[in-house]
Amino acid sequence: MSRERRLVEAFVQLADSLVEEYDPVDVVQELLDRAVDLLPVDTAAVLLAGEAGELKVLASTSEATRWLELLQIQAQDGPCVQSYRDSEQVIVEDLEEARDRWPAFAKQALLEGFQSVYALPLRLRADRVGALNLFSTGEGHMTEDDLLVGQALADIASIAILQARLLAGHKTVNGQLQSALQSRVVIEQAKGILAAHGDLDPETAFDALRGYARNTRGRLPDLARAVVDRTIDVSKILDRRS
């Protein structure tokens, strides 16, 4: 199937997801999966800005990416943080050249095997929401067309988050998405349970959780809650690992 066809299908599915009472975490997680499928990148994450501008990791496709986002939040610096602050794309095609600019981030990203990062702002006119961050381990670079696709996906994420605020009655981003961020905490707890039960590393445990949710057409936050509440046999999730 051509990328154009997959791109159309992705936008149709994401548009269908923006219905009343949708879960922004689910929409953003699906968007990240689509980004990795459609673009020459290996993993992705979204940083969400709270009421006072503080950033938190809303969703990610890998443990390595989540750690790099947390590292930037702690340092209050890095390409993804800069993209949010400036509301501009930050493109780093060679992380070796970023060692002086972002020493801690560049060092860890290179240790994780990444060669480039593309940070795209989540924004809608004057509203800054966060940043979509794409990481690549390959030597190839994203083209202008790739960046257009990536920014379009970022714009959908922005709309999903801002629409959730509107449906919640014009509450602040931090307030109306508090449950979404709490879902992220539950996902981390479920990941830890799976890792301990299956003697897995966090990355593999997260993949198992996401894979089971996708295969059963369930919501990731609901599955994570079931794992934490012990209302699902975790061996079912581990047995379905591909």
mmCIF file of N, CA, C and O in Angstrom, residues 7-62:
data_model
loop_
_atom_site.group_PDB
_atom_site.id
_atom_site.type_symbol
_atom_site.label_atom_id
_atom_site.label_comp_id
_atom_site.label_asym_id
_atom_site.label_seq_id
_atom_site.Cartn_x
_atom_site.Cartn_y
_atom_site.Cartn_z
ATOM 1 N N LEU A 7 -1.630 7.376 4.393
ATOM 2 C CA LEU A 7 -1.802 8.692 4.985
ATOM 3 C C LEU A 7 -3.279 9.079 5.016
ATOM 4 O O LEU A 7 -3.783 9.583 6.036
ATOM 5 N N VAL A 8 -3.981 8.851 3.913
ATOM 6 C CA VAL A 8 -5.418 9.147 3.866
ATOM 7 C C VAL A 8 -6.164 8.339 4.918
ATOM 8 O O VAL A 8 -7.001 8.864 5.654
ATOM 9 N N GLU A 9 -5.848 7.053 5.010
ATOM 10 C CA GLU A 9 -6.508 6.199 5.995
ATOM 11 C C GLU A 9 -6.228 6.668 7.413
ATOM 12 O O GLU A 9 -7.110 6.628 8.287
ATOM 13 N N ALA A 10 -4.999 7.119 7.648
ATOM 14 C CA ALA A 10 -4.634 7.595 8.980
ATOM 15 C C ALA A 10 -5.448 8.819 9.365
ATOM 16 O O ALA A 10 -5.994 8.902 10.472
ATOM 17 N N PHE A 11 -5.576 9.780 8.437
ATOM 18 C CA PHE A 11 -6.314 10.994 8.745
ATOM 19 C C PHE A 11 -7.811 10.713 8.915
ATOM 20 O O PHE A 11 -8.471 11.322 9.766
ATOM 21 N N VAL A 12 -8.336 9.790 8.134
ATOM 22 C CA VAL A 12 -9.746 9.424 8.275
ATOM 23 C C VAL A 12 -9.988 8.798 9.646
ATOM 24 O O VAL A 12 -10.948 9.145 10.348
ATOM 25 N N GLN A 13 -9.130 7.881 10.039
ATOM 26 C CA GLN A 13 -9.305 7.219 11.330
ATOM 27 C C GLN A 13 -9.143 8.196 12.483
ATOM 28 O O GLN A 13 -9.922 8.166 13.448
ATOM 29 N N LEU A 14 -8.154 9.081 12.387
ATOM 30 C CA LEU A 14 -7.950 10.047 13.452
ATOM 31 C C LEU A 14 -9.123 11.028 13.538
ATOM 32 O O LEU A 14 -9.545 11.408 14.633
ATOM 33 N N ALA A 15 -9.662 11.417 12.392
ATOM 34 C CA ALA A 15 -10.824 12.313 12.395
ATOM 35 C C ALA A 15 -12.031 11.631 13.022
ATOM 36 O O ALA A 15 -12.786 12.249 13.785
ATOM 37 N N ASP A 16 -12.207 10.341 12.730
ATOM 38 C CA ASP A 16 -13.322 9.593 13.308
ATOM 39 C C ASP A 16 -13.184 9.452 14.819
ATOM 40 O O ASP A 16 -14.172 9.240 15.530
ATOM 41 N N SER A 17 -11.949 9.556 15.314
ATOM 42 C CA SER A 17 -11.711 9.406 16.754
ATOM 43 C C SER A 17 -12.137 10.640 17.540
ATOM 44 O O SER A 17 -12.367 10.559 18.755
ATOM 45 N N LEU A 18 -12.244 11.781 16.863
ATOM 46 C CA LEU A 18 -12.545 13.032 17.553
ATOM 47 C C LEU A 18 -14.043 13.209 17.737
ATOM 48 O O LEU A 18 -14.683 14.087 17.180
ATOM 49 N N VAL A 19 -14.609 12.311 18.524
ATOM 50 C CA VAL A 19 -16.031 12.375 18.851
ATOM 51 C C VAL A 19 -16.166 12.724 20.321
ATOM 52 O O VAL A 19 -15.202 12.701 21.080
ATOM 53 N N GLU A 20 -17.379 13.019 20.736
ATOM 54 C CA GLU A 20 -17.602 13.425 22.119
ATOM 55 C C GLU A 20 -17.147 12.339 23.087
ATOM 56 O O GLU A 20 -17.377 11.155 22.875
ATOM 57 N N GLU A 21 -16.480 12.775 24.156
ATOM 58 C CA GLU A 21 -15.991 11.903 25.217
ATOM 59 C C GLU A 21 -14.837 11.014 24.772
ATOM 60 O O GLU A 21 -14.564 9.990 25.380
ATOM 61 N N TYR A 22 -14.157 11.400 23.700
ATOM 62 C CA TYR A 22 -12.983 10.635 23.295
ATOM 63 C C TYR A 22 -11.865 10.859 24.317
ATOM 64 O O TYR A 22 -11.843 11.850 25.053
ATOM 65 N N ASP A 23 -10.934 9.924 24.346
ATOM 66 C CA ASP A 23 -9.802 10.004 25.264
ATOM 67 C C ASP A 23 -8.601 10.572 24.523
ATOM 68 O O ASP A 23 -8.120 9.955 23.574
ATOM 69 N N PRO A 24 -8.098 11.755 24.915
ATOM 70 C CA PRO A 24 -6.965 12.341 24.203
ATOM 71 C C PRO A 24 -5.734 11.457 24.221
ATOM 72 O O PRO A 24 -4.926 11.481 23.280
ATOM 73 N N VAL A 25 -5.545 10.676 25.279
ATOM 74 C CA VAL A 25 -4.385 9.781 25.338
ATOM 75 C C VAL A 25 -4.459 8.749 24.225
ATOM 76 O O VAL A 25 -3.470 8.471 23.535
ATOM 77 N N ASP A 26 -5.650 8.166 24.029
ATOM 78 C CA ASP A 26 -5.820 7.179 22.964
ATOM 79 C C ASP A 26 -5.550 7.790 21.598
ATOM 80 O O ASP A 26 -4.877 7.193 20.749
ATOM 81 N N VAL A 27 -6.092 8.991 21.365
ATOM 82 C CA VAL A 27 -5.922 9.650 20.072
ATOM 83 C C VAL A 27 -4.447 9.961 19.821
ATOM 84 O O VAL A 27 -3.909 9.698 18.736
ATOM 85 N N VAL A 28 -3.781 10.495 20.827
ATOM 86 C CA VAL A 28 -2.366 10.853 20.665
ATOM 87 C C VAL A 28 -1.511 9.608 20.503
ATOM 88 O O VAL A 28 -0.575 9.592 19.699
ATOM 89 N N GLN A 29 -1.820 8.534 21.248
ATOM 90 C CA GLN A 29 -1.046 7.305 21.103
ATOM 91 C C GLN A 29 -1.201 6.726 19.695
ATOM 92 O O GLN A 29 -0.235 6.273 19.083
ATOM 93 N N GLU A 30 -2.417 6.767 19.169
ATOM 94 C CA GLU A 30 -2.651 6.297 17.801
ATOM 95 C C GLU A 30 -1.895 7.172 16.801
ATOM 96 O O GLU A 30 -1.323 6.675 15.830
ATOM 97 N N LEU A 31 -1.884 8.466 17.066
ATOM 98 C CA LEU A 31 -1.166 9.386 16.193
ATOM 99 C C LEU A 31 0.329 9.070 16.173
ATOM 100 O O LEU A 31 0.953 9.077 15.110
ATOM 101 N N LEU A 32 0.894 8.760 17.333
ATOM 102 C CA LEU A 32 2.314 8.427 17.395
ATOM 103 C C LEU A 32 2.605 7.153 16.614
ATOM 104 O O LEU A 32 3.616 7.068 15.903
ATOM 105 N N ASP A 33 1.739 6.156 16.755
ATOM 106 C CA ASP A 33 1.929 4.916 16.001
ATOM 107 C C ASP A 33 1.893 5.189 14.502
ATOM 108 O O ASP A 33 2.671 4.622 13.724
ATOM 109 N N ARG A 34 0.982 6.062 14.094
ATOM 110 C CA ARG A 34 0.875 6.413 12.673
ATOM 111 C C ARG A 34 2.120 7.166 12.200
ATOM 112 O O ARG A 34 2.592 6.955 11.085
ATOM 113 N N ALA A 35 2.622 8.047 13.044
ATOM 114 C CA ALA A 35 3.807 8.812 12.667
ATOM 115 C C ALA A 35 4.990 7.892 12.404
ATOM 116 O O ALA A 35 5.726 8.070 11.424
ATOM 117 N N VAL A 36 5.184 6.904 13.280
ATOM 118 C CA VAL A 36 6.290 5.963 13.101
ATOM 119 C C VAL A 36 6.098 5.134 11.837
ATOM 120 O O VAL A 36 7.057 4.771 11.153
ATOM 121 N N ASP A 37 4.840 4.835 11.507
ATOM 122 C CA ASP A 37 4.553 4.044 10.312
ATOM 123 C C ASP A 37 4.738 4.851 9.027
ATOM 124 O O ASP A 37 5.218 4.330 8.018
ATOM 125 N N LEU A 38 4.377 6.125 9.075
ATOM 126 C CA LEU A 38 4.356 6.935 7.860
ATOM 127 C C LEU A 38 5.667 7.674 7.577
ATOM 128 O O LEU A 38 5.920 8.053 6.433
ATOM 129 N N LEU A 39 6.473 7.860 8.591
ATOM 130 C CA LEU A 39 7.673 8.675 8.444
ATOM 131 C C LEU A 39 8.939 7.848 8.663
ATOM 132 O O LEU A 39 8.899 6.810 9.326
ATOM 133 N N PRO A 40 10.077 8.305 8.150
ATOM 134 C CA PRO A 40 11.333 7.578 8.323
ATOM 135 C C PRO A 40 11.938 7.819 9.703
ATOM 136 O O PRO A 40 13.056 8.331 9.848
ATOM 137 N N VAL A 41 11.167 7.463 10.736
ATOM 138 C CA VAL A 41 11.620 7.594 12.122
ATOM 139 C C VAL A 41 11.350 6.277 12.833
ATOM 140 O O VAL A 41 10.568 5.447 12.357
ATOM 141 N N ASP A 42 11.974 6.099 13.985
ATOM 142 C CA ASP A 42 11.861 4.837 14.710
ATOM 143 C C ASP A 42 10.977 4.914 15.942
ATOM 144 O O ASP A 42 10.436 3.897 16.377
ATOM 145 N N THR A 43 10.830 6.086 16.505
ATOM 146 C CA THR A 43 10.033 6.222 17.714
ATOM 147 C C THR A 43 9.593 7.668 17.866
ATOM 148 O O THR A 43 10.148 8.574 17.225
ATOM 149 N N ALA A 44 8.578 7.879 18.712
ATOM 150 C CA ALA A 44 8.007 9.220 18.831
ATOM 151 C C ALA A 44 7.423 9.426 20.219
ATOM 152 O O ALA A 44 7.150 8.465 20.950
ATOM 153 N N ALA A 45 7.216 10.693 20.568
ATOM 154 C CA ALA A 45 6.624 11.037 21.859
ATOM 155 C C ALA A 45 5.957 12.400 21.762
ATOM 156 O O ALA A 45 6.244 13.185 20.850
ATOM 157 N N VAL A 46 5.067 12.650 22.704
ATOM 158 C CA VAL A 46 4.409 13.954 22.782
ATOM 159 C C VAL A 46 4.592 14.519 24.182
ATOM 160 O O VAL A 46 4.321 13.843 25.182
ATOM 161 N N LEU A 47 5.068 15.758 24.242
ATOM 162 C CA LEU A 47 5.123 16.506 25.486
ATOM 163 C C LEU A 47 3.888 17.393 25.561
ATOM 164 O O LEU A 47 3.519 18.042 24.582
ATOM 165 N N LEU A 48 3.262 17.408 26.720
ATOM 166 C CA LEU A 48 2.071 18.224 26.938
ATOM 167 C C LEU A 48 2.380 19.324 27.945
ATOM 168 O O LEU A 48 2.987 19.069 28.985
ATOM 169 N N ALA A 49 1.961 20.545 27.629
ATOM 170 C CA ALA A 49 2.186 21.676 28.526
ATOM 171 C C ALA A 49 1.015 21.826 29.476
ATOM 172 O O ALA A 49 -0.146 21.760 29.079
ATOM 173 N N GLY A 50 1.318 22.029 30.758
ATOM 174 C CA GLY A 50 0.291 22.267 31.756
ATOM 175 C C GLY A 50 -0.076 23.731 31.833
ATOM 176 O O GLY A 50 0.370 24.563 31.035
ATOM 177 N N GLU A 51 -0.867 24.069 32.829
ATOM 178 C CA GLU A 51 -1.398 25.421 32.960
ATOM 179 C C GLU A 51 -0.297 26.467 33.100
ATOM 180 O O GLU A 51 -0.378 27.554 32.534
ATOM 181 N N ALA A 52 0.745 26.132 33.851
ATOM 182 C CA ALA A 52 1.831 27.082 34.089
ATOM 183 C C ALA A 52 2.976 26.902 33.097
ATOM 184 O O ALA A 52 4.047 27.475 33.273
ATOM 185 N N GLY A 53 2.757 26.093 32.059
ATOM 186 C CA GLY A 53 3.793 25.875 31.070
ATOM 187 C C GLY A 53 4.705 24.715 31.377
ATOM 188 O O GLY A 53 5.624 24.425 30.606
ATOM 189 N N GLU A 54 4.460 24.013 32.496
ATOM 190 C CA GLU A 54 5.286 22.855 32.826
ATOM 191 C C GLU A 54 4.982 21.723 31.843
ATOM 192 O O GLU A 54 3.840 21.528 31.439
ATOM 193 N N LEU A 55 6.001 20.987 31.460
ATOM 194 C CA LEU A 55 5.851 19.941 30.465
ATOM 195 C C LEU A 55 5.839 18.560 31.105
ATOM 196 O O LEU A 55 6.557 18.298 32.062
ATOM 197 N N LYS A 56 5.001 17.684 30.550
ATOM 198 C CA LYS A 56 4.923 16.302 30.995
ATOM 199 C C LYS A 56 4.839 15.406 29.760
ATOM 200 O O LYS A 56 4.397 15.839 28.700
ATOM 201 N N VAL A 57 5.249 14.163 29.907
ATOM 202 C CA VAL A 57 5.158 13.204 28.807
ATOM 203 C C VAL A 57 3.741 12.662 28.760
ATOM 204 O O VAL A 57 3.296 11.999 29.697
ATOM 205 N N LEU A 58 3.034 12.950 27.673
ATOM 206 C CA LEU A 58 1.665 12.462 27.538
ATOM 207 C C LEU A 58 1.635 11.061 26.959
ATOM 208 O O LEU A 58 0.842 10.213 27.386
ATOM 209 N N ALA A 59 2.476 10.786 25.969
ATOM 210 C CA ALA A 59 2.485 9.468 25.320
ATOM 211 C C ALA A 59 3.821 9.270 24.620
ATOM 212 O O ALA A 59 4.503 10.237 24.269
ATOM 213 N N SER A 60 4.185 8.002 24.415
ATOM 214 C CA SER A 60 5.425 7.690 23.704
ATOM 215 C C SER A 60 5.300 6.294 23.113
ATOM 216 O O SER A 60 4.448 5.505 23.527
ATOM 217 N N THR A 61 6.145 5.998 22.151
ATOM 218 C CA THR A 61 6.128 4.667 21.537
ATOM 219 C C THR A 61 7.248 3.777 22.040
ATOM 220 O O THR A 61 7.336 2.618 21.637
ATOM 221 N N SER A 62 8.115 4.308 22.905
ATOM 222 C CA SER A 62 9.206 3.490 23.438
ATOM 223 C C SER A 62 9.667 4.033 24.773
ATOM 224 O O SER A 62 9.491 5.227 25.082
#
